[in-house]
Each structure stands twice: as structure tokens, then as C-alpha cells.
Coordinates of C-alpha atoms and ligand atoms in Angstrom, one line a residue:
Chain A
M15 CA 154.1 -66.5 25.1
A16 CA 154.3 -66.1 28.9
Y17 CA 152.3 -62.9 28.7
Q18 CA 149.5 -64.6 26.6
L19 CA 149.4 -67.5 29.0
L20 CA 149.0 -65.1 31.9
K21 CA 146.3 -63.1 30.1
F22 CA 144.5 -66.3 29.3
A23 CA 144.7 -67.5 32.9
L24 CA 143.4 -64.2 34.3
G25 CA 140.8 -63.8 31.5
G26 CA 138.3 -65.8 33.5
E27 CA 136.8 -67.4 30.4
Y28 CA 138.5 -70.5 29.1
K29 CA 136.8 -71.1 25.8
E30 CA 137.8 -74.3 24.0
P31 CA 138.0 -73.7 20.3
R32 CA 135.2 -75.6 18.5
F33 CA 136.2 -78.4 16.2
F34 CA 133.5 -77.5 13.8
R35 CA 130.7 -74.9 13.5
D36 CA 127.5 -75.5 15.4
C37 CA 125.2 -75.6 12.4
Q38 CA 121.5 -75.4 13.2
T39 CA 119.5 -74.5 10.1
P40 CA 120.2 -76.4 7.0
K41 CA 120.1 -74.6 3.6
K42 CA 117.2 -75.5 1.2
S43 CA 119.6 -77.5 -1.0
Y44 CA 123.0 -79.1 -1.2
D45 CA 125.0 -80.7 -3.9
A46 CA 125.3 -83.8 -1.8
V47 CA 123.8 -85.0 1.6
I48 CA 125.5 -87.6 3.7
I49 CA 123.4 -89.5 6.1
G50 CA 125.5 -90.6 9.2
G51 CA 128.2 -88.7 11.0
G52 CA 130.3 -91.7 11.8
G53 CA 133.9 -92.0 10.6
H54 CA 132.8 -93.2 7.1
G55 CA 130.3 -90.3 6.5
L56 CA 132.7 -87.7 7.8
A57 CA 135.6 -89.1 5.8
A58 CA 133.5 -89.1 2.6
A59 CA 132.6 -85.5 3.3
Y60 CA 136.3 -84.6 3.8
Y61 CA 137.5 -86.2 0.6
L62 CA 134.5 -84.8 -1.4
A63 CA 135.8 -81.4 -0.4
K64 CA 139.5 -82.1 -0.6
D65 CA 139.8 -84.3 -3.6
H66 CA 136.9 -83.2 -5.7
G67 CA 136.2 -79.6 -4.6
M68 CA 132.6 -80.4 -3.6
T69 CA 132.1 -78.2 -0.5
N70 CA 128.3 -77.6 -0.7
V71 CA 127.7 -80.7 1.3
A72 CA 125.8 -81.5 4.5
V73 CA 126.4 -84.3 6.9
L74 CA 123.3 -85.2 8.9
E75 CA 123.8 -87.1 12.1
K76 CA 120.8 -88.1 14.2
G77 CA 122.8 -88.3 17.5
Y78 CA 126.3 -86.9 18.0
I79 CA 129.3 -87.5 15.6
G80 CA 131.2 -90.8 16.3
G81 CA 128.4 -92.0 18.6
G82 CA 127.6 -95.0 16.4
N83 CA 130.0 -97.9 15.8
T84 CA 132.9 -95.5 15.2
G85 CA 133.0 -94.8 18.9
R86 CA 132.2 -98.4 19.9
N87 CA 134.8 -100.4 18.1
T88 CA 138.0 -102.0 19.4
T89 CA 140.1 -99.9 17.0
I90 CA 142.1 -102.7 15.3
V91 CA 143.6 -101.7 12.0
R92 CA 145.1 -104.4 9.8
S93 CA 145.2 -105.6 6.2
N94 CA 145.8 -109.4 6.5
Y95 CA 142.7 -110.4 4.7
L96 CA 142.1 -113.5 2.6
T97 CA 141.1 -112.3 -0.9
P98 CA 143.5 -110.2 -3.1
D99 CA 140.8 -107.5 -3.5
G100 CA 140.2 -107.3 0.2
V101 CA 143.9 -107.2 1.0
N102 CA 144.5 -104.4 -1.6
F103 CA 141.6 -102.4 -0.3
Y104 CA 142.5 -102.6 3.4
D105 CA 146.2 -102.1 2.6
A106 CA 145.3 -98.8 1.0
S107 CA 143.5 -97.9 4.2
V108 CA 146.4 -98.8 6.4
K109 CA 148.6 -96.6 4.3
L110 CA 146.2 -93.6 4.7
F111 CA 146.0 -94.2 8.4
E112 CA 149.8 -94.1 8.7
G113 CA 149.8 -90.4 7.6
L114 CA 146.5 -89.4 9.0
S115 CA 147.5 -87.7 12.2
T116 CA 149.7 -85.4 10.3
E117 CA 147.1 -84.8 7.5
L118 CA 144.3 -84.0 10.0
D119 CA 146.6 -82.3 12.5
I120 CA 145.2 -84.4 15.4
N121 CA 146.9 -87.0 17.5
L122 CA 145.1 -90.2 16.6
F123 CA 147.3 -92.3 18.9
Y124 CA 147.9 -94.5 16.0
T125 CA 150.3 -97.1 17.4
N126 CA 151.8 -99.9 15.5
R127 CA 151.7 -103.1 17.7
G128 CA 151.9 -106.1 15.4
H129 CA 149.0 -108.5 15.2
F130 CA 149.0 -112.2 15.9
T131 CA 146.1 -114.4 14.8
L132 CA 146.5 -117.5 16.9
A133 CA 145.9 -121.0 15.5
H134 CA 144.9 -123.8 17.8
T135 CA 144.2 -126.5 15.2
E136 CA 145.8 -127.9 12.1
S137 CA 143.0 -126.5 9.9
A138 CA 143.4 -123.0 11.4
M139 CA 147.1 -123.3 10.6
R140 CA 146.2 -124.0 7.0
T141 CA 144.1 -120.9 6.8
M142 CA 147.0 -118.9 8.2
R143 CA 149.3 -120.2 5.6
W144 CA 146.8 -119.4 2.9
R145 CA 146.4 -115.8 4.2
A146 CA 150.1 -115.4 4.5
E147 CA 150.7 -116.4 0.9
V148 CA 147.9 -114.1 -0.4
N149 CA 149.2 -111.2 1.7
K150 CA 152.8 -111.7 0.5
H151 CA 151.7 -112.0 -3.1
V152 CA 150.0 -108.6 -2.8
G153 CA 152.9 -107.1 -1.0
V154 CA 151.5 -107.1 2.6
N155 CA 153.8 -108.0 5.5
S156 CA 152.3 -111.2 7.0
R157 CA 153.9 -114.5 7.8
V158 CA 153.3 -117.7 9.7
V159 CA 155.2 -118.0 12.9
G160 CA 155.8 -120.8 15.4
T161 CA 155.1 -120.9 19.2
D162 CA 158.7 -119.7 20.0
E163 CA 158.1 -116.3 18.3
I164 CA 154.7 -116.0 20.0
A165 CA 156.2 -116.7 23.4
K166 CA 158.9 -114.1 22.7
A167 CA 156.4 -111.4 21.8
C168 CA 154.0 -112.3 24.6
P169 CA 155.8 -114.2 27.4
Q170 CA 152.8 -113.7 29.7
M171 CA 150.5 -116.0 27.7
D172 CA 149.9 -119.6 28.6
L173 CA 150.5 -121.2 25.2
S174 CA 148.5 -124.3 26.2
C175 CA 145.5 -122.0 27.0
S176 CA 145.0 -123.9 30.3
G177 CA 145.5 -127.1 28.4
K178 CA 142.2 -126.6 26.6
A179 CA 143.4 -125.4 23.2
P180 CA 147.2 -125.5 22.8
I181 CA 148.5 -122.9 20.4
Q182 CA 150.2 -124.3 17.3
G183 CA 151.3 -121.2 15.6
A184 CA 150.0 -117.9 14.3
L185 CA 149.7 -115.5 11.4
Y186 CA 151.9 -112.5 12.3
H187 CA 151.0 -109.3 10.6
Q188 CA 153.5 -106.6 11.4
P189 CA 151.4 -103.5 10.3
G190 CA 148.6 -104.3 12.7
S191 CA 147.8 -101.2 14.8
I192 CA 145.3 -99.5 17.1
A193 CA 144.1 -95.9 17.2
R194 CA 141.9 -93.5 19.1
H195 CA 138.6 -94.0 17.3
D196 CA 136.7 -90.9 18.2
A197 CA 139.6 -88.7 17.2
V198 CA 139.3 -90.2 13.7
A199 CA 135.7 -88.9 13.5
W200 CA 136.6 -85.5 15.1
G201 CA 139.6 -85.1 12.8
Y202 CA 137.7 -85.7 9.6
A203 CA 134.8 -83.5 10.9
R204 CA 137.2 -80.6 11.6
G205 CA 138.9 -81.0 8.2
A206 CA 135.6 -81.2 6.3
D207 CA 134.1 -78.2 8.2
S208 CA 137.2 -76.1 7.5
M209 CA 136.6 -76.6 3.8
G210 CA 132.9 -75.6 4.0
V211 CA 131.1 -78.8 4.7
E212 CA 128.2 -78.3 7.1
I213 CA 127.7 -80.9 9.9
F214 CA 124.3 -81.1 11.6
Q215 CA 124.1 -83.1 14.8
N216 CA 120.7 -84.1 16.3
T217 CA 119.4 -84.2 12.8
E218 CA 117.6 -87.4 11.7
V219 CA 116.8 -88.4 8.2
Q220 CA 113.2 -89.6 8.3
S221 CA 112.5 -90.3 4.6
I222 CA 114.0 -90.0 1.2
D223 CA 112.3 -88.6 -1.9
V224 CA 112.8 -90.5 -5.1
K225 CA 111.1 -89.6 -8.4
D226 CA 111.5 -91.6 -11.6
G227 CA 114.4 -93.5 -10.1
Q228 CA 116.3 -90.4 -9.1
V229 CA 116.9 -89.0 -5.6
Q230 CA 115.2 -85.6 -5.1
G231 CA 115.9 -84.9 -1.4
V232 CA 115.6 -85.9 2.2
H233 CA 113.0 -85.2 4.9
T234 CA 114.7 -84.5 8.2
S235 CA 113.9 -83.5 11.7
R236 CA 115.1 -80.1 10.7
G237 CA 112.9 -79.9 7.5
Y238 CA 113.2 -80.8 3.9
I239 CA 116.5 -80.6 2.0
S240 CA 116.7 -81.0 -1.7
T241 CA 119.7 -82.7 -3.3
G242 CA 120.6 -84.9 -6.2
K243 CA 123.1 -87.1 -4.3
V244 CA 122.6 -88.9 -1.1
L245 CA 125.2 -91.2 0.6
S246 CA 123.9 -93.6 3.3
A247 CA 126.8 -94.3 5.7
V248 CA 124.8 -95.5 8.7
A249 CA 126.3 -99.0 9.5
G250 CA 123.8 -100.7 11.9
F251 CA 121.0 -98.5 10.7
T252 CA 121.4 -99.4 7.0
P253 CA 118.2 -101.6 6.8
R254 CA 116.1 -98.7 8.0
I255 CA 117.5 -96.4 5.3
T256 CA 117.3 -98.9 2.5
E257 CA 113.7 -99.6 3.5
M258 CA 113.0 -95.9 2.9
V259 CA 114.0 -96.2 -0.8
G260 CA 112.8 -99.8 -1.3
L261 CA 116.2 -101.4 -1.8
K262 CA 116.8 -105.0 -0.8
T263 CA 120.1 -106.1 0.7
P264 CA 121.4 -109.3 2.4
I265 CA 122.5 -107.3 5.5
V266 CA 121.5 -108.8 8.9
I267 CA 122.0 -106.8 12.1
H268 CA 123.7 -108.6 15.0
P269 CA 124.9 -106.9 18.2
L270 CA 128.6 -107.0 18.7
Q271 CA 129.9 -106.4 22.2
A272 CA 133.2 -105.3 23.8
C273 CA 134.6 -104.4 27.2
V274 CA 137.6 -103.0 29.0
T275 CA 139.4 -103.9 32.2
E276 CA 140.7 -101.5 34.8
P277 CA 144.0 -99.9 33.7
M278 CA 147.3 -101.6 34.4
K279 CA 150.9 -100.9 33.7
P280 CA 151.8 -101.7 30.1
W281 CA 152.6 -105.3 29.6
L282 CA 150.8 -106.4 26.4
D283 CA 152.5 -104.8 23.4
T284 CA 150.9 -106.8 20.6
I285 CA 147.3 -107.4 19.4
L286 CA 146.2 -111.0 20.0
V287 CA 143.3 -112.7 18.3
S288 CA 142.1 -116.2 18.7
G289 CA 139.4 -117.5 16.4
S290 CA 139.0 -120.8 18.3
L291 CA 138.5 -119.1 21.6
H292 CA 136.4 -116.3 20.0
V293 CA 138.4 -113.5 21.7
Y294 CA 140.8 -110.7 20.9
V295 CA 142.7 -108.4 23.1
S296 CA 145.0 -105.4 23.1
Q297 CA 146.2 -102.9 25.7
S298 CA 145.2 -99.3 25.1
S299 CA 147.5 -96.4 25.7
R300 CA 145.6 -95.8 28.9
G301 CA 146.5 -99.3 30.1
E302 CA 143.1 -100.9 29.9
L303 CA 142.8 -104.2 28.2
V304 CA 140.3 -103.8 25.3
M305 CA 138.6 -107.1 24.7
G306 CA 136.0 -108.3 22.3
S307 CA 134.4 -111.5 21.0
S308 CA 132.3 -112.8 18.1
L309 CA 128.9 -111.6 17.2
D310 CA 125.8 -112.2 19.3
P311 CA 124.1 -115.2 17.8
Y312 CA 120.9 -113.7 16.4
E313 CA 119.4 -110.6 14.9
V314 CA 118.6 -107.7 17.3
H315 CA 118.5 -104.0 16.5
S316 CA 119.8 -102.8 19.8
T317 CA 123.0 -101.8 21.5
R318 CA 122.2 -103.6 24.8
S319 CA 125.1 -105.6 26.3
T320 CA 124.7 -108.8 28.2
F321 CA 126.3 -110.6 31.2
D322 CA 126.5 -113.8 29.2
F323 CA 129.0 -112.0 26.9
V324 CA 131.4 -110.9 29.7
E325 CA 131.2 -114.3 31.4
G326 CA 132.0 -116.2 28.2
L327 CA 134.7 -113.8 27.1
T328 CA 136.6 -113.5 30.4
S329 CA 136.6 -117.3 30.9
H330 CA 138.6 -117.6 27.6
I331 CA 140.8 -114.6 28.4
V332 CA 141.7 -116.3 31.8
D333 CA 142.5 -119.5 29.8
M334 CA 145.1 -117.5 27.9
F335 CA 146.2 -115.3 30.9
P336 CA 145.5 -117.1 34.2
F337 CA 147.1 -114.2 36.1
L338 CA 144.3 -111.9 35.0
S339 CA 141.7 -113.7 37.1
N340 CA 141.6 -110.9 39.7
V341 CA 141.4 -108.0 37.3
K342 CA 138.1 -106.2 37.0
V343 CA 136.1 -105.5 34.0
V344 CA 135.0 -101.8 34.3
R345 CA 132.9 -101.1 31.2
Q346 CA 131.0 -103.0 28.6
W347 CA 129.0 -101.9 25.7
G348 CA 127.5 -103.1 22.4
G349 CA 127.1 -101.8 18.8
M350 CA 124.9 -102.9 15.9
A351 CA 127.0 -104.7 13.3
D352 CA 125.6 -104.8 9.7
I353 CA 126.7 -108.3 8.6
T354 CA 126.9 -109.5 5.0
P355 CA 127.0 -113.1 3.9
D356 CA 130.5 -112.8 2.5
F357 CA 132.0 -110.6 5.3
A358 CA 132.7 -107.8 2.8
P359 CA 131.1 -104.4 2.6
I360 CA 128.5 -103.2 0.1
M361 CA 129.8 -100.0 -1.5
G362 CA 129.0 -97.8 -4.5
K363 CA 126.1 -97.0 -6.8
T364 CA 122.6 -98.5 -6.4
P365 CA 119.7 -99.0 -8.9
I366 CA 118.5 -95.6 -7.7
K367 CA 120.2 -92.7 -9.4
G368 CA 122.0 -90.5 -6.9
F369 CA 121.6 -92.9 -4.0
Y370 CA 125.0 -94.3 -2.9
L371 CA 125.5 -96.9 -0.3
D372 CA 128.4 -97.5 2.1
A373 CA 127.3 -100.3 4.3
G374 CA 127.9 -103.9 5.3
W375 CA 130.8 -102.9 7.6
G376 CA 129.9 -105.4 10.2
T377 CA 132.7 -106.0 12.7
W378 CA 135.5 -104.8 10.4
G379 CA 134.8 -101.2 9.2
F380 CA 136.8 -99.0 11.5
K381 CA 140.1 -99.8 9.7
A382 CA 138.4 -99.0 6.4
T383 CA 137.3 -95.5 7.4
P384 CA 139.9 -93.5 5.4
I385 CA 139.8 -95.6 2.2
S386 CA 136.0 -96.0 2.2
G387 CA 135.7 -92.2 2.6
K388 CA 138.1 -91.6 -0.3
T389 CA 136.6 -94.2 -2.7
M390 CA 133.0 -93.2 -1.9
A391 CA 133.8 -89.5 -2.5
Y392 CA 135.3 -90.5 -5.8
T393 CA 132.2 -92.6 -6.6
M394 CA 129.8 -89.8 -5.7
A395 CA 131.7 -87.0 -7.5
N396 CA 132.1 -89.0 -10.7
D397 CA 128.9 -91.1 -10.5
K398 CA 131.2 -94.1 -11.2
A399 CA 132.5 -96.7 -8.8
H400 CA 136.1 -96.4 -7.8
D401 CA 138.2 -99.4 -9.1
L402 CA 139.2 -100.5 -5.6
I403 CA 135.5 -101.1 -4.6
H404 CA 134.4 -102.9 -7.8
S405 CA 134.1 -106.3 -6.1
F406 CA 132.1 -104.8 -3.2
R407 CA 129.3 -103.7 -5.6
M408 CA 125.7 -104.2 -4.5
S409 CA 124.8 -106.3 -7.6
R410 CA 127.3 -109.0 -6.7
F411 CA 124.7 -111.0 -4.9
E412 CA 122.4 -111.2 -7.9
E413 CA 125.4 -112.1 -10.0
Y414 CA 126.5 -114.8 -7.5
E415 CA 129.9 -113.2 -7.3
L416 CA 130.4 -113.1 -3.5
T417 CA 133.8 -112.4 -2.2
G418 CA 134.7 -115.1 0.3
E419 CA 136.3 -113.1 3.0
K420 CA 134.8 -114.9 5.9
G421 CA 137.9 -116.8 6.9
A422 CA 139.7 -113.6 7.7
A423 CA 137.0 -111.5 9.2
S424 CA 134.8 -113.5 11.5
V425 CA 136.4 -112.9 14.8
G426 CA 139.5 -110.8 14.1
H427 CA 137.8 -107.5 13.4
Chain B
M201 CA 120.0 -115.4 31.7
K202 CA 117.6 -115.1 28.8
L203 CA 114.9 -117.7 28.5
L204 CA 112.9 -119.1 25.6
N205 CA 109.7 -121.2 25.6
C206 CA 110.2 -124.4 23.7
P207 CA 106.8 -125.7 22.6
M208 CA 107.9 -129.3 23.5
N209 CA 110.0 -128.7 26.6
G210 CA 108.8 -125.5 28.2
V211 CA 110.9 -122.6 29.3
R212 CA 114.6 -123.3 28.9
P213 CA 117.8 -121.1 29.0
L214 CA 118.6 -119.4 25.7
S215 CA 122.0 -121.2 25.6
E216 CA 120.1 -124.4 24.7
F217 CA 118.7 -122.9 21.5
L218 CA 120.1 -122.1 18.1
F219 CA 118.8 -119.4 15.8
G220 CA 117.7 -120.7 12.4
G221 CA 116.9 -117.4 10.6
E222 CA 113.7 -115.9 9.3
F223 CA 110.9 -118.2 8.2
R224 CA 110.5 -117.6 4.4
E225 CA 108.6 -119.3 1.7
M226 CA 110.8 -120.8 -0.9
P227 CA 109.9 -119.9 -4.5
N228 CA 109.5 -122.8 -6.9
P229 CA 113.0 -123.5 -8.2
D230 CA 111.6 -124.8 -11.5
T231 CA 109.5 -121.8 -12.3
S232 CA 111.3 -118.9 -10.6
G233 CA 113.7 -116.7 -12.7
D234 CA 117.4 -116.1 -11.8
L235 CA 116.6 -112.8 -10.1
E236 CA 113.8 -114.2 -8.0
W237 CA 116.0 -117.1 -6.9
A238 CA 119.0 -114.8 -6.1
S239 CA 116.7 -112.6 -4.1
Y240 CA 115.5 -115.6 -2.1
V241 CA 119.0 -116.9 -1.5
H242 CA 120.6 -113.6 -0.5
Y243 CA 118.2 -110.8 0.3
R244 CA 116.7 -110.4 3.7
N245 CA 113.8 -108.6 5.2
N246 CA 116.1 -106.8 7.5
A247 CA 114.5 -103.7 9.0
P248 CA 113.4 -104.0 12.6
C249 CA 109.9 -105.6 12.9
I250 CA 108.0 -108.6 14.3
K251 CA 109.3 -111.6 12.5
K252 CA 108.5 -115.3 12.2
E253 CA 111.7 -117.2 12.8
W254 CA 113.1 -120.7 13.0
W255 CA 114.6 -121.7 16.3
Y256 CA 116.1 -125.1 17.3
H257 CA 116.1 -126.6 20.8
S258 CA 119.4 -128.6 20.5
P259 CA 119.1 -131.0 23.5
S260 CA 115.8 -132.4 22.2
G261 CA 116.3 -131.7 18.5
T262 CA 113.1 -129.7 18.2
W263 CA 112.7 -127.1 15.3
F264 CA 109.9 -124.6 16.0
I265 CA 108.7 -121.2 15.1
A266 CA 109.0 -118.1 17.2
E267 CA 107.4 -114.7 16.6
R268 CA 109.8 -112.1 17.8
N269 CA 110.2 -108.3 17.8
T270 CA 113.7 -107.8 16.5
L271 CA 113.9 -104.3 17.9
S272 CA 113.0 -105.0 21.5
D273 CA 113.9 -108.8 21.4
E274 CA 110.6 -109.8 22.9
V275 CA 109.2 -113.2 21.9
L276 CA 105.5 -113.0 21.3
A277 CA 104.7 -116.6 20.6
T278 CA 106.4 -120.0 20.0
Y279 CA 104.8 -123.0 18.4
L280 CA 105.6 -126.0 16.3
Y281 CA 105.6 -125.5 12.5
G282 CA 102.1 -125.8 11.1
K283 CA 100.6 -125.6 14.6
A284 CA 100.2 -121.8 14.9
P285 CA 97.9 -121.0 17.8
V286 CA 94.8 -119.2 16.5
A287 CA 95.7 -116.1 18.5
A288 CA 99.4 -116.1 17.5
K289 CA 99.2 -112.5 16.4
T290 CA 98.3 -111.1 19.9
T291 CA 100.9 -109.3 21.9
K292 CA 100.3 -111.1 25.1
P293 CA 103.2 -113.5 25.5
R294 CA 101.9 -114.8 28.9
A295 CA 98.7 -116.3 27.5
K296 CA 100.7 -118.0 24.8
K297 CA 103.1 -119.6 27.2
E298 CA 100.4 -121.4 29.1
Q299 CA 98.9 -122.6 25.9
S300 CA 102.0 -124.2 24.6
A301 CA 103.7 -125.4 27.8
Ligands
LIG1630 C1 132.1 -103.7 19.6 C2 132.6 -103.4 18.2 C3 134.0 -103.7 17.9 C4 134.5 -103.4 16.6 N1 135.8 -103.6 16.4 C5 136.4 -103.2 15.2 C6 137.8 -103.3 15.1 O1 138.5 -103.7 16.0 N2 138.3 -103.0 13.8 C7 137.5 -102.5 12.8 O2 138.0 -102.3 11.7 N3 136.1 -102.4 13.0 C8 135.6 -102.8 14.2 N4 134.2 -102.7 14.3 C9 133.3 -102.2 13.2 C10 133.4 -100.7 13.1 O3 133.1 -100.1 14.3 C11 132.3 -100.2 12.1 O4 132.3 -101.0 11.0 C12 132.6 -98.7 11.7 O5 132.9 -97.9 12.8 C13 131.4 -98.2 10.9 O6 131.5 -96.8 10.8 P1 130.4 -95.9 10.1 O7 130.9 -94.5 10.1 O8 130.0 -96.5 8.8 O9 129.1 -96.1 11.1 P2 128.8 -95.5 12.5 O10 130.0 -95.0 13.2 O11 127.9 -96.4 13.2 O12 128.0 -94.1 12.1 C14 126.7 -94.2 11.6 C15 126.0 -93.0 12.1 O13 124.7 -92.8 11.4 C16 123.8 -92.2 12.3 N5 122.5 -92.5 11.7 C17 121.8 -93.6 11.6 N6 120.5 -93.4 11.1 C18 120.5 -92.1 10.8 C19 119.4 -91.3 10.3 N7 118.3 -91.8 9.9 N8 119.7 -89.9 10.1 C20 120.9 -89.4 10.6 N9 121.9 -90.1 11.1 C21 121.7 -91.5 11.2 C22 124.1 -92.9 13.6 O14 123.6 -92.2 14.7 C23 125.6 -93.1 13.6 O15 126.3 -92.1 14.3 C24 133.6 -102.9 15.6 C25 132.3 -102.7 15.9 C26 131.8 -102.9 17.2 C27 130.3 -102.7 17.4

């Protein structure tokens, strides 16, 4: 060991092992092509290879992997949703996350923090009770707590929020966690690559060939690739892809912004969300406060961030934590959130044979990365929607069977 | 601070406005089929492009139309419903502003 270390040190060349091969020239054809090298696309590739033995698969990413919303989110993982279908789905994802560092052999810094959704009004308390009961019914650990328990978990918070919006109670969700988001993309990429999946960065899909209602292939910036199965997992770019194949969806793109403060000693152990103040905050393992807010108010296809956002967000954070008024915000950024009218994803088959959609992840899709990959891989391999995603099917809008998840998803990502 | 040109009140800060969504023609509910109606209710013209949109100036209660590029977030024209300036399709926002101010 010591000898090898010495040899390495004197060797002069310190090559980092690559996470995945540097693929440059795609083959003429693949059994499946995945558009988008975010967490969702890479997880789908991983489970296609692992669960279904499909390894002749290409992932096409127009930038670099994890550079979309996967690397821009505030990493909250939870399952305290409102509808039983939603709770079951996200619970399956949380369970996969819990074992994922071991499975992918990479430290995801998955840390269980506990998650408080603060209620400042009687009507918010009603929603919390409703969510707690649905969660318990499905077997998910959530309960309504009073201000004493909140004060104990976070003694630094001003429970009156500077007198503006006194906290009445909260929904406490013990499994709530945070993770290192880019490691999720990198871990899935390495796992998929090691089983034979080819990952192409800087490779943009420019159009999709469909003949007689069946996918034939994709035109890319690296040439034409023929394939019978295409998965679109492009989050904020979904409308541009669905336009290529003439599919209509209810998705609307809104920017969603976030920011971090300078690092501090650890003081905030839990994840706090306030729907009324439109903020949520957690402290990362580096000591930064990671903070976010609700969506920008109108459609824009851009990742620009704004001063209005930091100004509004920090004024509410200071209401909750007056002692933070001297702390500096050091970075801010934005992502494009693909919002659906019922705050649930659109997953599964589409009217075009061989064209599969994993979209509508809006502000809430990071936590679903493992389960969406697993269920989309199943759906593609069997050309049949996985049971867990039945209520997220694309046709639900024409059938007027929307899911009603808004109460649990709008601010608390 | 972002600004928007209200056709009644001139240039005001964006925080005074609310977004009302894309301007869309409603199909006749008596004659349209279920699919056409569902499509009107739910589906959106959602790829980036220049769009006609409803905007609302809340202090004065004015609903109006804005033509906006949803990729670059540039507003090309604003006018009251039914009062589209003849040259509304041009890309010179400056000329438009003078007209409607
Ligand atoms: C600020 C912010 C905070 C968030 N906070 C949370 C949170 O706390 N918890 C949570 O669960 N979720 C959160 N989300 C949502 C979450 O980030 C996303 O839903 C999720 O990461 C989507 O992953 P994805 O893999 O589907 O998409 P992405 O990671 O966006 O990947 C899509 C990829 O497709 C590529 N692409 C697009 N078009 C093409 C093309 N034509 N050809 C090739 N490649 C293409 C893009 O470059 C991109 O890399 C947040 C989002 C934002 C923006």
C-alpha cells in the first residue's frame, strides 16, 4: 500500500479514473435512445440495463450530465404528499434513495434531517392534518406537531415570524432528507456505463423521425441514430421535444430559483418549509443555507435569476431568523420547471408507439429520480406502464382524471 | 426591476401586474366534442415562441394584451383587447410604447 502510494506520488501523472467512457461516435442504431442526461434519464438507463438486461442503449445529453435541473435543485427528498398514489410513489423513491449510496458505490451524502412544513393559519393546519392522515394510512411517517416540538427542533427560529405570521403548528415528516444531487447523476451514469450503456455529452437531439405512428430514430448533432424506442427525460425542455413529434401537453415552463448563503457552523438540523412565507431552507453538509421559494410568476424558457427573487426570499428568511440579517448570499441560480396543472408528473406511453415521456417534474422531481428511472425502464422494456405510474398517464387530462397534488407540492419541493 | 407598459397607465414596475396566461380562442361549448374541449381546457401551446398573452394591471384593474417572446422575455407590444395597433407584429418595441403611452 505504502509502496503503491509512493509510486503514484512519484509517477508524475495523477490520472483520475473516469466515471464513464468518453463516447464520441454513436453507433448507427440502438435498442433504445434516452434524450436527456439528467438524473431521470441516467436512472432509466441504469435500470434498463440492470433490471431488464437492455444494454444496447444510448443516453444523449446536449450539455453535460446533471447540468439541467438535476444539478440546480435544493435536493429535498420526502414522501409526505397528499394523494395516496402520490404518497406511494414517492415513498418507493425514498426507500430506493436510502440504499442508493451502497448500490451505486458513491457517497450521495444522503442525510436524514426530518422535514417540517410550517402552518401559519388555521386552513394550513387543516391541510397538514389531511396530509398526516393520508400519509399514516399509506404507512408513511408523518404527523401534526405543535409549536413546542418545533421550538425544540429549531430553537433559533422566531415562532412569531417577526409578528407577521405566527406559526400554529407543522406537519412533521421524519424521513425528509437531503442529498448531493450531482452525485446522483454521476452514480447512475457510472453504473449504466459499466453495464454497457453509452453516454454522449454535447449531443443534442434536433428532431425525431416518426412513421405511421411509430418512432424510427433521432437526428442529432452527431448524426442520425435509428431506434424503435425513445425516452424523453428533459424536464424544462419537454415542450421543445413534444413539439418535434406533434404531441400536446398541459406543461407550462416557469423559472424556479434558489440561492445559498456563505457557509456557517452547523446550527440548522432540520428542513423547514413555509407555504405562507413562500420559503424553504436547509443547511448543507458544507454549512451553507440552501434556500428557495415558489415559482416565478409567468412563463419564461430561461435559467436567468433575478434580484427580485433574492430580495423577496431573504426578507422572509429574516422574518423567521432575525439573526441572519448580516449573513451574505453568495450564489443564486435558476432552472426551468415543467409545471403541470395538477402538480403531478406525466409518465409512460404516448399515442406515438415507441415514444415514452418522463416529464412534468416541475419543482418536485429530484426526489423521484430513482423510482422514475425504475418505472420508466419497466415501461420501456415491456411497452406497458408500470402500476405505480398509472395515475400519472398522459391521457388523464383528456379523461378529466387529474390527481389533485397541488396542496402538497406548490412550495415544498 | 422589470417594467411593463400598461396601455392605460404607461410604464409601471412588473410587481404591479399579474399574468393571465396565453390568449386563446374558446371553442363553442355547444358544438365542440369532448376531446376538443379537454384540449382547450388543459393543453397549452408551450414551446418557446412569440405569444399573445393576457396581463392585468392590478392597481387600475386593467386587463390588456401583451405580445411577448417567451424565450427572451422581451415584450414586443401591449394594447387593450380589440385595439391591436396595426403594426403590432413588428419587432420594434420602442415605437409601440410611444403609440400606446
Ligand atoms: C431551483 C430548483 C429547486 C428544486 N428543488 C427540488 C427539491 O428540493 N426536491 C425535488 O425533489 N425537486 C426539486 N426540483 C425539481 C428537480 O430538480 C427536477 O424535477 C429534476 O431534477 C428533473 O430531473 P431530470 O433528469 O428529469 O431533468 P434535468 O436534470 O433537467 O435533465 C434534462 C437534461 O436534458 C437535456 N436536454 C434537453 N434537451 C435536449 C436535447 N434536445 N437533446 C439532448 N439533451 C437535451 C438537458 O441539457 C438536461 O441536462 C427543483 C428544481 C429547481 C429548478
